[in-house]
Amino acid sequence: MTDQVVDTGGVQVFARSSAGNQFLGRTRELKELRADIERAGLDTLSGRKAPRARVLLIAGRPGSGRTALAEELVGQVADRYADGVLRARLSEPDGTPVPVGRTARELLTALDRPTPAGAADDDLTAALREALADRRVLLLLDDAAEAEQVDALLPDTPECLAVAVSHGPLTGISDVRPCTLGGLDTKSAVELLSRHAGSVRITVDPRAAETLVEECQGHPAALTLAGGWLAARPKVAVSDLAKQLRAEGEEGTPLGRVFRLVYGALPTPAARILRLLTLAPGGLVDPHTASALAGCSVDGARATLDDIVAIGLLRPLDSPLPQYEVPACLHRFLKALTETQDRAAELQLARARVLERTVRLLQSCRAITETDSPEIRQKLLGMPQALRFPNPRAAADWLSIRRPALLASARAAVADGELDTLARRLMSQLVRAMVAHLGTQAAAGDLYDIHGLVLDVAERRNLPREKAAALLNLGDLDARTGRTREALGRFRAALDAGREANDPYATGRAMESVGGAHLELGDYDRAADWFGRALAQRLARDERPDAARLYGRIGEAHTYAGRYGEALRSWRAAIAGHRKNGDVAGHARALSELARVQEYAGRPEESLRTCQEAVECARRAEDVRLQGALHLRLADTLDHLGDSSAAQLHRSAAKRMLGEEPQESDAEPDAAESGPEQEAFEPEHDANACEIRSTSAED
């Protein structure tokens, strides 16, 4: 079916703007900008080396061709910058400034630099400057709303160049001379009109074309719309359009007058869809979004979008999937029309339909990775064809391509405040889809932001259970990136919220996490105490598998503290619990830790026997890596006991199992050195389990 989500074939994420036609005009401006690159700055004239990258500023009204000029300049000088071009858009379509930290994170990702989840804006911008310190790059910063956005992203090296695009001067950045754009020259403006309207009518009546250019004041966006209007009406003379614009009077800008004429000629359904596109998250539109906004079929929405593109009211993006954006210069006109022609209840219903459609697409995106389950397969078959993905690769590509819009959708839903139930469902499914396709580690930056949004909703709606879940997940991500004290604060707040919600799962999880944070901070007494509190709760609820695991965590804390007698008792309790529960793998890991502590305590013969028992248990659990690590420990113990021949046999066995020349530190972290998030044999908490359990209204 034509409305099925298509397989993108692994094509990379789309560029923000589509490739345009051959650039027109602006010869003088380009010459001045290129000369400005070579111009000596104030620092050079005073004998000092320029401390930062040179900034070129292109200023002009939206639709004046400022971004096109910037792209043309970048194309002409890019070969001077061996490390390439980085692009970022600093404002949303409605003019809202993009947070600097988000932009810095995106640029660091483009540079393949790690971006710790939850890092502060200052840390991210500092990391960006460090990443660019030894590079020669050209930075294109489009649609800057304020000087601070540009200033925070500037590389601390004069070998780089930043080209900024804004509405007006960026006061506060030194040594910048703005290149301010007006209309195109007449020749270039006529050529632009000819490209969109067709050359025949322009050639037949060049004077009328020049008159139309004058009415549009050479404004590129106005000329593009005028050309699209003429192209849709092949029998209308150019002079007729010029007369209609003249009849509009002088009220408003040339672009506003042309827009009113073009919009007024749209069929009512197309005009409605166009207005509703201003609600598209992040300004990014695809057929599904348009379909949900308008309440029509995906096929019908796609046909309407193509018609709107043809007359210049919508811009297609360079993307492997059909994607569009409303030109920023038209956004304010459409927004004004929406406020006057659409009722608030209808707009809210359109937002709800988009969120609901997005939730279902995310469910499908995740479910395609779980088709081994008959239940999931049946669920997929019950979905409409338009919501299905043909294979996991297509779903992963869709998730990657639509990621900016999906994150924008989550932010917009939380900011709206009226659709919190849908917002929570959206964020739950977004987390699940990202973990399924990317993994927790790769998606950590986005997950941190999403859990922060969940926390916002939970606090606003006074939902302590969801608040606890969000805090636990944020704490996990803080802990994984080394911000242990911040994580400890999150876990304590989660404990309070869990108690308020009377949620034993959240409180137990929070107590254990508080203990893990203390363990990482080296406060072993408090760690053992908090693990003990969590254990008492698990025992009271007869949660035996968790109790067995917590005995091990208490043993771990005592091992760190050098209290080997108490550690041995705790590990033996863990072993007994795993054995009683029939958990062979947990039994094997606990035996391994017991052998470790026995060796630390100076009991090599006992350690040898325990380790041999652990090897047999690991073999039954089919844990080859654990078997290899245990053979290494056996080899070390036998060396201590003076049996080097037997030790060598165990090392050879470990080498075969691990597939390489093993190092014990690689195969099995030392308990005295590893942190609570790097335990050798204890299972790591699922960073998203609590959030999913608490916020998902629909699986």
Short mmCIF file of N, CA, C and O in Angstrom, two decimals, residues 105-192:
data_model
loop_
_atom_site.label_atom_id
_atom_site.label_comp_id
_atom_site.label_asym_id
_atom_site.label_seq_id
_atom_site.Cartn_x
_atom_site.Cartn_y
_atom_site.Cartn_z
N ARG A 105 25.22 19.87 22.18
CA ARG A 105 25.17 18.40 22.18
C ARG A 105 25.05 17.85 20.76
O ARG A 105 25.71 16.88 20.40
N GLU A 106 24.21 18.49 19.94
CA GLU A 106 24.05 18.04 18.56
C GLU A 106 25.36 18.18 17.78
O GLU A 106 25.72 17.32 16.98
N LEU A 107 26.06 19.28 18.00
CA LEU A 107 27.33 19.49 17.29
C LEU A 107 28.39 18.48 17.76
O LEU A 107 29.18 17.97 16.95
N LEU A 108 28.42 18.20 19.05
CA LEU A 108 29.36 17.20 19.56
C LEU A 108 29.05 15.82 18.98
O LEU A 108 29.96 15.05 18.65
N THR A 109 27.77 15.51 18.86
CA THR A 109 27.38 14.23 18.26
C THR A 109 27.84 14.17 16.81
O THR A 109 28.33 13.12 16.35
N ALA A 110 27.71 15.29 16.08
CA ALA A 110 28.17 15.32 14.69
C ALA A 110 29.69 15.12 14.60
O ALA A 110 30.19 14.60 13.60
N LEU A 111 30.40 15.49 15.66
CA LEU A 111 31.86 15.31 15.70
C LEU A 111 32.26 13.96 16.27
O LEU A 111 33.45 13.70 16.47
N ASP A 112 31.27 13.12 16.58
CA ASP A 112 31.53 11.80 17.19
C ASP A 112 32.23 11.95 18.53
O ASP A 112 33.08 11.12 18.90
N ARG A 113 31.90 12.99 19.26
CA ARG A 113 32.43 13.18 20.60
C ARG A 113 31.39 12.75 21.62
O ARG A 113 30.20 13.01 21.44
N PRO A 114 31.81 12.10 22.73
CA PRO A 114 30.84 11.69 23.75
C PRO A 114 30.21 12.90 24.42
O PRO A 114 30.87 13.92 24.66
N THR A 115 28.94 12.79 24.70
CA THR A 115 28.22 13.88 25.38
C THR A 115 27.53 13.29 26.60
O THR A 115 26.48 12.66 26.46
N PRO A 116 28.10 13.47 27.79
CA PRO A 116 27.52 12.87 28.99
C PRO A 116 26.07 13.28 29.19
O PRO A 116 25.72 14.46 29.06
N ALA A 117 25.24 12.30 29.49
CA ALA A 117 23.82 12.58 29.71
C ALA A 117 23.67 13.51 30.90
O ALA A 117 24.27 13.31 31.95
N GLY A 118 22.85 14.54 30.73
CA GLY A 118 22.57 15.45 31.83
C GLY A 118 23.62 16.50 32.08
O GLY A 118 23.51 17.27 33.05
N ALA A 119 24.64 16.58 31.23
CA ALA A 119 25.68 17.60 31.43
C ALA A 119 25.07 18.99 31.32
O ALA A 119 24.17 19.24 30.52
N ALA A 120 25.59 19.93 32.11
CA ALA A 120 25.11 21.31 32.09
C ALA A 120 25.51 21.98 30.79
O ALA A 120 26.45 21.56 30.11
N ASP A 121 24.79 23.07 30.47
CA ASP A 121 25.07 23.80 29.23
C ASP A 121 26.52 24.25 29.16
O ASP A 121 27.18 24.14 28.12
N ASP A 122 27.03 24.79 30.27
CA ASP A 122 28.42 25.28 30.28
C ASP A 122 29.40 24.14 30.01
O ASP A 122 30.41 24.34 29.32
N ASP A 123 29.12 22.97 30.56
CA ASP A 123 30.01 21.82 30.34
C ASP A 123 29.98 21.39 28.87
O ASP A 123 31.02 21.03 28.29
N LEU A 124 28.80 21.42 28.28
CA LEU A 124 28.68 21.02 26.88
C LEU A 124 29.36 22.01 25.94
O LEU A 124 30.05 21.60 25.00
N THR A 125 29.18 23.30 26.19
CA THR A 125 29.84 24.28 25.33
C THR A 125 31.35 24.23 25.52
O THR A 125 32.10 24.40 24.55
N ALA A 126 31.80 23.98 26.75
CA ALA A 126 33.24 23.83 26.98
C ALA A 126 33.78 22.61 26.25
O ALA A 126 34.87 22.65 25.65
N ALA A 127 33.01 21.52 26.28
CA ALA A 127 33.43 20.31 25.56
C ALA A 127 33.48 20.56 24.06
O ALA A 127 34.36 20.05 23.35
N LEU A 128 32.54 21.36 23.55
CA LEU A 128 32.55 21.69 22.12
C LEU A 128 33.79 22.50 21.76
O LEU A 128 34.45 22.22 20.75
N ARG A 129 34.10 23.50 22.56
CA ARG A 129 35.30 24.31 22.27
C ARG A 129 36.56 23.45 22.33
O ARG A 129 37.46 23.61 21.51
N GLU A 130 36.59 22.52 23.28
CA GLU A 130 37.74 21.62 23.36
C GLU A 130 37.83 20.72 22.12
O GLU A 130 38.91 20.48 21.59
N ALA A 131 36.68 20.25 21.66
CA ALA A 131 36.66 19.38 20.48
C ALA A 131 37.12 20.13 19.23
O ALA A 131 37.68 19.52 18.31
N LEU A 132 36.87 21.44 19.18
CA LEU A 132 37.24 22.23 18.00
C LEU A 132 38.62 22.86 18.12
O LEU A 132 39.07 23.52 17.18
N ALA A 133 39.27 22.67 19.27
CA ALA A 133 40.53 23.38 19.53
C ALA A 133 41.62 23.03 18.52
O ALA A 133 42.43 23.89 18.16
N ASP A 134 41.63 21.80 18.06
CA ASP A 134 42.68 21.38 17.13
C ASP A 134 42.11 21.10 15.74
O ASP A 134 42.68 20.34 14.96
N ARG A 135 40.99 21.73 15.42
CA ARG A 135 40.35 21.53 14.12
C ARG A 135 40.24 22.85 13.38
O ARG A 135 40.28 23.92 13.97
N ARG A 136 40.07 22.71 12.08
CA ARG A 136 39.83 23.87 11.23
C ARG A 136 38.47 23.65 10.58
O ARG A 136 38.35 22.96 9.56
N VAL A 137 37.44 24.22 11.19
CA VAL A 137 36.07 23.97 10.74
C VAL A 137 35.38 25.29 10.40
O VAL A 137 35.78 26.37 10.85
N LEU A 138 34.32 25.15 9.62
CA LEU A 138 33.46 26.28 9.29
C LEU A 138 32.11 26.00 9.95
O LEU A 138 31.51 24.95 9.74
N LEU A 139 31.67 26.94 10.78
CA LEU A 139 30.46 26.77 11.56
C LEU A 139 29.37 27.68 10.99
O LEU A 139 29.54 28.89 10.94
N LEU A 140 28.26 27.09 10.55
CA LEU A 140 27.12 27.87 10.04
C LEU A 140 26.02 27.84 11.09
O LEU A 140 25.43 26.80 11.37
N LEU A 141 25.76 28.99 11.70
CA LEU A 141 24.77 29.12 12.76
C LEU A 141 23.58 29.90 12.22
O LEU A 141 23.62 31.13 12.12
N ASP A 142 22.54 29.17 11.87
CA ASP A 142 21.39 29.78 11.18
C ASP A 142 20.34 30.26 12.18
O ASP A 142 20.10 29.63 13.20
N ASP A 143 19.71 31.37 11.83
CA ASP A 143 18.55 31.87 12.57
C ASP A 143 18.87 32.12 14.04
O ASP A 143 18.13 31.71 14.94
N ALA A 144 19.98 32.81 14.30
CA ALA A 144 20.35 33.15 15.67
C ALA A 144 19.39 34.19 16.22
O ALA A 144 19.12 35.21 15.57
N ALA A 145 18.88 33.95 17.42
CA ALA A 145 17.92 34.88 18.02
C ALA A 145 18.62 35.92 18.88
O ALA A 145 18.11 37.03 19.06
N GLU A 146 19.79 35.58 19.43
CA GLU A 146 20.50 36.49 20.31
C GLU A 146 21.98 36.20 20.28
O GLU A 146 22.42 35.09 19.93
N ALA A 147 22.77 37.22 20.66
CA ALA A 147 24.22 37.11 20.57
C ALA A 147 24.76 36.00 21.47
O ALA A 147 25.76 35.35 21.13
N GLU A 148 24.12 35.78 22.63
CA GLU A 148 24.64 34.79 23.57
C GLU A 148 24.67 33.39 22.96
O GLU A 148 25.55 32.59 23.29
N GLN A 149 23.71 33.09 22.09
CA GLN A 149 23.70 31.77 21.45
C GLN A 149 24.95 31.56 20.62
O GLN A 149 25.58 30.50 20.66
N VAL A 150 25.31 32.57 19.84
CA VAL A 150 26.48 32.47 18.97
C VAL A 150 27.76 32.48 19.79
O VAL A 150 28.67 31.68 19.60
N ASP A 151 27.84 33.39 20.74
CA ASP A 151 29.05 33.56 21.54
C ASP A 151 29.42 32.27 22.27
O ASP A 151 30.60 31.92 22.36
N ALA A 152 28.42 31.57 22.81
CA ALA A 152 28.71 30.36 23.58
C ALA A 152 29.26 29.23 22.73
O ALA A 152 29.91 28.31 23.25
N LEU A 153 29.02 29.27 21.41
CA LEU A 153 29.43 28.17 20.53
C LEU A 153 30.72 28.47 19.76
O LEU A 153 31.20 27.60 19.03
N LEU A 154 31.27 29.67 19.91
CA LEU A 154 32.43 30.05 19.11
C LEU A 154 33.67 29.27 19.52
O LEU A 154 34.00 29.20 20.71
N PRO A 155 34.39 28.68 18.57
CA PRO A 155 35.65 27.99 18.89
C PRO A 155 36.71 28.98 19.36
O PRO A 155 36.77 30.12 18.90
N ASP A 156 37.55 28.53 20.27
CA ASP A 156 38.65 29.36 20.76
C ASP A 156 39.88 29.19 19.87
O ASP A 156 40.99 28.93 20.36
N THR A 157 39.69 29.30 18.59
CA THR A 157 40.81 29.20 17.65
C THR A 157 40.54 30.06 16.44
O THR A 157 39.44 29.99 15.86
N PRO A 158 41.49 30.90 16.05
CA PRO A 158 41.28 31.78 14.90
C PRO A 158 41.29 31.04 13.57
O PRO A 158 40.95 31.63 12.54
N GLU A 159 41.66 29.76 13.57
CA GLU A 159 41.67 29.00 12.32
C GLU A 159 40.27 28.60 11.88
O GLU A 159 40.07 28.15 10.76
N CYS A 160 39.29 28.73 12.77
CA CYS A 160 37.91 28.41 12.43
C CYS A 160 37.17 29.68 12.00
O CYS A 160 37.62 30.79 12.27
N LEU A 161 36.04 29.48 11.35
CA LEU A 161 35.21 30.60 10.92
C LEU A 161 33.76 30.27 11.26
O LEU A 161 33.30 29.15 11.06
N ALA A 162 33.04 31.27 11.79
CA ALA A 162 31.62 31.12 12.07
C ALA A 162 30.83 32.08 11.18
O ALA A 162 31.13 33.27 11.13
N VAL A 163 29.85 31.54 10.48
CA VAL A 163 28.94 32.35 9.68
C VAL A 163 27.59 32.31 10.38
O VAL A 163 26.97 31.25 10.49
N ALA A 164 27.16 33.46 10.90
CA ALA A 164 25.90 33.55 11.64
C ALA A 164 24.84 34.24 10.80
O ALA A 164 25.14 35.16 10.04
N VAL A 165 23.61 33.78 10.93
CA VAL A 165 22.47 34.35 10.23
C VAL A 165 21.47 34.81 11.28
O VAL A 165 21.13 34.05 12.19
N SER A 166 21.01 36.05 11.18
CA SER A 166 20.06 36.55 12.18
C SER A 166 19.16 37.61 11.56
O SER A 166 19.37 38.04 10.42
N HIS A 167 18.19 38.05 12.34
CA HIS A 167 17.26 39.09 11.89
C HIS A 167 17.94 40.46 11.87
O HIS A 167 17.66 41.28 11.00
N GLY A 168 18.82 40.70 12.83
CA GLY A 168 19.49 42.00 12.92
C GLY A 168 20.85 41.86 13.56
O GLY A 168 21.38 40.75 13.68
N PRO A 169 21.45 42.95 14.00
CA PRO A 169 22.79 42.91 14.60
C PRO A 169 22.81 42.05 15.86
O PRO A 169 21.82 41.96 16.59
N LEU A 170 23.96 41.42 16.10
CA LEU A 170 24.14 40.63 17.32
C LEU A 170 25.05 41.42 18.26
O LEU A 170 26.26 41.21 18.33
N THR A 171 24.45 42.34 18.97
CA THR A 171 25.22 43.20 19.86
C THR A 171 25.84 42.37 20.98
O THR A 171 25.16 41.58 21.62
N GLY A 172 27.12 42.57 21.18
CA GLY A 172 27.81 41.83 22.23
C GLY A 172 28.93 40.98 21.69
O GLY A 172 29.80 40.53 22.45
N ILE A 173 28.93 40.72 20.38
CA ILE A 173 30.04 39.99 19.76
C ILE A 173 30.94 41.01 19.09
O ILE A 173 30.50 41.75 18.20
N SER A 174 32.18 41.07 19.51
CA SER A 174 33.09 42.12 19.04
C SER A 174 33.56 41.86 17.61
O SER A 174 33.58 40.71 17.14
N ASP A 175 33.90 42.95 16.95
CA ASP A 175 34.55 42.91 15.64
C ASP A 175 33.69 42.21 14.58
O ASP A 175 34.17 41.40 13.80
N VAL A 176 32.38 42.51 14.59
CA VAL A 176 31.47 41.92 13.60
C VAL A 176 30.79 43.04 12.83
O VAL A 176 30.19 43.94 13.42
N ARG A 177 30.89 42.98 11.50
CA ARG A 177 30.20 43.95 10.64
C ARG A 177 29.09 43.20 9.90
O ARG A 177 29.37 42.37 9.04
N PRO A 178 27.83 43.48 10.23
CA PRO A 178 26.75 42.72 9.58
C PRO A 178 26.62 43.06 8.11
O PRO A 178 26.76 44.20 7.70
N CYS A 179 26.35 42.02 7.32
CA CYS A 179 25.98 42.19 5.91
C CYS A 179 24.46 42.15 5.87
O CYS A 179 23.86 41.08 6.00
N THR A 180 23.84 43.31 5.72
CA THR A 180 22.39 43.42 5.79
C THR A 180 21.78 43.30 4.40
O THR A 180 22.18 44.02 3.48
N LEU A 181 20.81 42.41 4.27
CA LEU A 181 20.22 42.13 2.95
C LEU A 181 18.95 42.93 2.72
O LEU A 181 18.10 43.05 3.61
N GLY A 182 18.81 43.44 1.51
CA GLY A 182 17.56 44.02 1.02
C GLY A 182 17.00 43.11 -0.04
O GLY A 182 17.18 41.88 -0.01
N GLY A 183 16.33 43.68 -1.03
CA GLY A 183 15.79 42.88 -2.12
C GLY A 183 16.85 42.50 -3.13
O GLY A 183 17.95 43.06 -3.16
N LEU A 184 16.52 41.53 -3.99
CA LEU A 184 17.41 41.14 -5.07
C LEU A 184 17.46 42.24 -6.13
O LEU A 184 16.51 43.02 -6.30
N ASP A 185 18.56 42.28 -6.89
CA ASP A 185 18.60 43.18 -8.05
C ASP A 185 17.58 42.70 -9.08
O ASP A 185 17.16 41.54 -9.08
N THR A 186 17.15 43.62 -9.95
CA THR A 186 16.04 43.33 -10.86
C THR A 186 16.31 42.11 -11.74
O THR A 186 15.43 41.25 -11.92
N LYS A 187 17.51 42.01 -12.30
CA LYS A 187 17.83 40.89 -13.19
C LYS A 187 17.69 39.56 -12.45
O LYS A 187 17.07 38.61 -12.96
N SER A 188 18.26 39.48 -11.26
CA SER A 188 18.19 38.24 -10.49
C SER A 188 16.77 37.94 -10.05
O SER A 188 16.33 36.79 -10.04
N ALA A 189 16.03 38.99 -9.68
CA ALA A 189 14.65 38.80 -9.24
C ALA A 189 13.78 38.26 -10.37
O ALA A 189 12.95 37.37 -10.16
N VAL A 190 13.97 38.79 -11.58
CA VAL A 190 13.21 38.30 -12.74
C VAL A 190 13.57 36.84 -13.02
O VAL A 190 12.69 36.02 -13.34
N GLU A 191 14.84 36.51 -12.90
CA GLU A 191 15.27 35.13 -13.13
C GLU A 191 14.63 34.19 -12.09
O GLU A 191 14.19 33.09 -12.42
N LEU A 192 14.58 34.62 -10.83
CA LEU A 192 13.94 33.81 -9.80
C LEU A 192 12.46 33.61 -10.11
O LEU A 192 11.93 32.50 -9.98
#
